[in-house]
C-alpha cells in the first residue's frame, strides 16, 4: 500500500515537472510582467524565478531550492502583489522579516508582520485585514512560534480561508522543518497541520539547503510529498576557491593577511571571517596597527556601532570588515571581491554562504580559507551537541584536507550536483596548478597513534590533539612519548593532516569533557579502530608531502 502511494506521488511529481513552467501565456503573465517593472523596478527575472511564480500561481505546492542571494523572496512577493487575497509568509527570524518589510515598503507593497513583540494596535489591524474583503494588505509575515501559540490568529486564518482570502503559504528557510538540517527548529513542526487545515491552499517552501534527504523529510513534514521541486544550480562560476595552510605562528599569519590586503586585494573590498569575538577584535587591532583600514563586527557590539562599521565598509572607507558570522544577514554589497576565512567554517553550508557573499555582481572574486587542524577543535566544542554538528564540521575539514580534487567539484558533491573540471575553468587552486600527489597508506601511523593513546590511558591522562601531535613528534611530557615509535620524517603540518584524515574517516574520534569553564575536546580511538589494528588494512590518503 505504501509502495502504491509512493508510485502515485512519483507519477504526480513527474507530470507536474514536465509542464512548461516557463511559458509566458498564462492568464496572469501580463500582470506579472507589469508588476515586475512598475512595482519592483526589475527588468529581468533570474534563473527559476518565472517557473516558480507560474507554478505558484497555478496553485501547485512547490519547494524552491536556490542559493542565498538568488532571489527567492520575489517568487512569493510578486505573486502576492498580483493576487486578490493574502499571502502568509512564515519566517524564522524577526531580523529577516524586518529587512523584507522595509524593502516592500519602499515599493509601496502593503505588508505587515506578526510576532510576540507586536503591539496590540498592529495585531488588531492584521486580524481585521484577514477577514476584510476590501483590505489591500498583501503579505503577512509571521514566526512559526506565533502561529503555534496564537489561537486567535489561527481562527482568523480559518475564517479567511472560508472567505477564500487565503491565497497561499510561503515558508522561508523551510529546511528548518527537518531534523537533518543544520538548523532544525521544533516550532516548524506545527506547520505540518497547514495542509489538512487549509486543503487546497498551496505551499511554497524556500531554502538554500539542497540535500535530497532533507527535502524529502520536509515534504513529509508538510504533507506535500511528490510536490514540484525546483532546484537552481549552486555553481558560482566567478568565484575562485583557494585553501591555504594557516601558519602556526601568529605573526606569520598576520603578515600573510597583510600581504593579501596590500597587494592582491589592494583597493578591493572584502570580508575576513573569524570564529570568535576575541579573534575578530585582535585581528582588527593588529591589521590597523599595520596601517590597514578595517572595521570590526560581531554580535556583542552596539547596534549603532555595527551599522557605522557597515556603512563605512559600503562606502569604501574600510577595505574589509573583520567579523564573526554575525555579519551576514542582509549584506547588500555587490562588489565584494574577497572573503578570507581566518578559521574554517562549521559546515559546508555555512562556508558556501559566507564565501558566496563575494562576487554578487558576477565579476571575478576570491574565497580563501586559512586552514589549520587545531582550529577544528575550537569549533567542535561549539557544535558537538547538535545532532549533525560534528558530521558537518568534518565535511568542511575534508574540503580543506583534500590535496588534489577540484574544490568546485567538492562543493558540488555537497549540494548533490555534478560539476566537472570544465565547469571550473581553472577557477580553483587545484585546477589552476595540479599537484603531483600519490596515494599513501597511513595505517601504520594510525597504529602508532593508538600506541601513544594507550600509554596516555595508562598514565591516566587524556590527549588533546595538540598533546597527541607533540608526543608523536617527541615533544611535550616525556611520560606520553613512546620511545619505540620513530619521529615522523614529514613536517608537523603533514602530521596534522594525517590526524585530520583519520578523524574525518572514523579511525579517531573526539571525546568531549566539561571543565568548570569550557568544553575540552580530546582524541581517542574511533569506531573503525578494529579495522586499523589489522595489519593488512589500508587507509589511503592522497598526499603530496608524505
Ligand atoms: P534569497 O532569499 O534567495 O537569499 P533574496 O530574495 O533576499 O534572496 O534576494 C536577494 C537580492 O536580489 C535582493 O536584494 C533582491 O531585491 C534581488 N533580486 C531578486 N530578484 C532579482 C532580479 N530578478 N533582478 C535583480 N535583483 C533581484
Ligand atoms: Mg531569503
Ligand atoms: Zn577546480
mmCIF file of C-alpha atoms in Angstrom, residues 32 35-37 39-50 52-54 56-57 64 66 69-82 87 100 104 107 109 139 141 168 170 172 204 206:
data_model
loop_
_atom_site.group_PDB
_atom_site.id
_atom_site.type_symbol
_atom_site.label_atom_id
_atom_site.label_comp_id
_atom_site.label_asym_id
_atom_site.label_seq_id
_atom_site.Cartn_x
_atom_site.Cartn_y
_atom_site.Cartn_z
ATOM 1 C CA UNK A 32 3.166 39.597 -13.645
ATOM 2 C CA UNK A 35 4.122 44.418 -11.660
ATOM 3 C CA UNK A 36 7.734 43.334 -12.019
ATOM 4 C CA UNK A 37 8.573 46.577 -13.792
ATOM 5 C CA UNK A 39 6.225 47.784 -8.574
ATOM 6 C CA UNK A 40 9.600 46.092 -8.129
ATOM 7 C CA UNK A 41 11.505 48.070 -10.807
ATOM 8 C CA UNK A 42 13.207 44.907 -12.011
ATOM 9 C CA UNK A 43 13.967 44.383 -15.716
ATOM 10 C CA UNK A 44 14.698 40.708 -15.898
ATOM 11 C CA UNK A 45 13.875 37.641 -13.897
ATOM 12 C CA UNK A 46 16.653 35.348 -12.758
ATOM 13 C CA UNK A 47 17.018 31.588 -13.169
ATOM 14 C CA UNK A 48 13.912 29.703 -11.947
ATOM 15 C CA UNK A 49 12.023 32.769 -10.782
ATOM 16 C CA UNK A 50 9.484 32.611 -13.613
ATOM 17 C CA UNK A 52 8.391 29.160 -9.633
ATOM 18 C CA UNK A 53 5.952 32.031 -9.925
ATOM 19 C CA UNK A 54 3.961 30.277 -12.635
ATOM 20 C CA UNK A 56 2.754 29.137 -7.527
ATOM 21 C CA UNK A 57 0.069 30.975 -9.481
ATOM 22 C CA UNK A 64 12.323 26.038 -4.378
ATOM 23 C CA UNK A 66 18.202 28.295 -4.593
ATOM 24 C CA UNK A 69 21.037 35.831 -2.628
ATOM 25 C CA UNK A 70 19.480 34.102 -5.626
ATOM 26 C CA UNK A 71 16.201 35.951 -5.236
ATOM 27 C CA UNK A 72 13.780 33.567 -3.578
ATOM 28 C CA UNK A 73 11.618 36.214 -1.891
ATOM 29 C CA UNK A 74 10.424 37.721 -5.138
ATOM 30 C CA UNK A 75 8.907 34.319 -6.008
ATOM 31 C CA UNK A 76 6.133 34.871 -3.471
ATOM 32 C CA UNK A 77 6.180 38.674 -3.229
ATOM 33 C CA UNK A 78 5.349 39.214 -6.875
ATOM 34 C CA UNK A 79 2.526 36.610 -6.958
ATOM 35 C CA UNK A 80 1.176 38.203 -3.772
ATOM 36 C CA UNK A 81 1.034 41.598 -5.459
ATOM 37 C CA UNK A 82 -0.950 40.313 -8.429
ATOM 38 C CA UNK A 87 -0.139 35.509 1.369
ATOM 39 C CA UNK A 100 11.810 42.334 3.905
ATOM 40 C CA UNK A 104 8.430 46.092 0.430
ATOM 41 C CA UNK A 107 7.975 49.598 -3.283
ATOM 42 C CA UNK A 109 3.573 46.945 -1.217
ATOM 43 C CA UNK A 139 1.509 39.819 2.824
ATOM 44 C CA UNK A 141 4.917 37.774 7.893
ATOM 45 C CA UNK A 168 -1.012 30.697 -0.188
ATOM 46 C CA UNK A 170 5.287 30.789 1.733
ATOM 47 C CA UNK A 172 11.056 30.625 4.232
ATOM 48 C CA UNK A 204 5.749 27.311 -1.333
ATOM 49 C CA UNK A 206 12.064 28.096 0.135
#
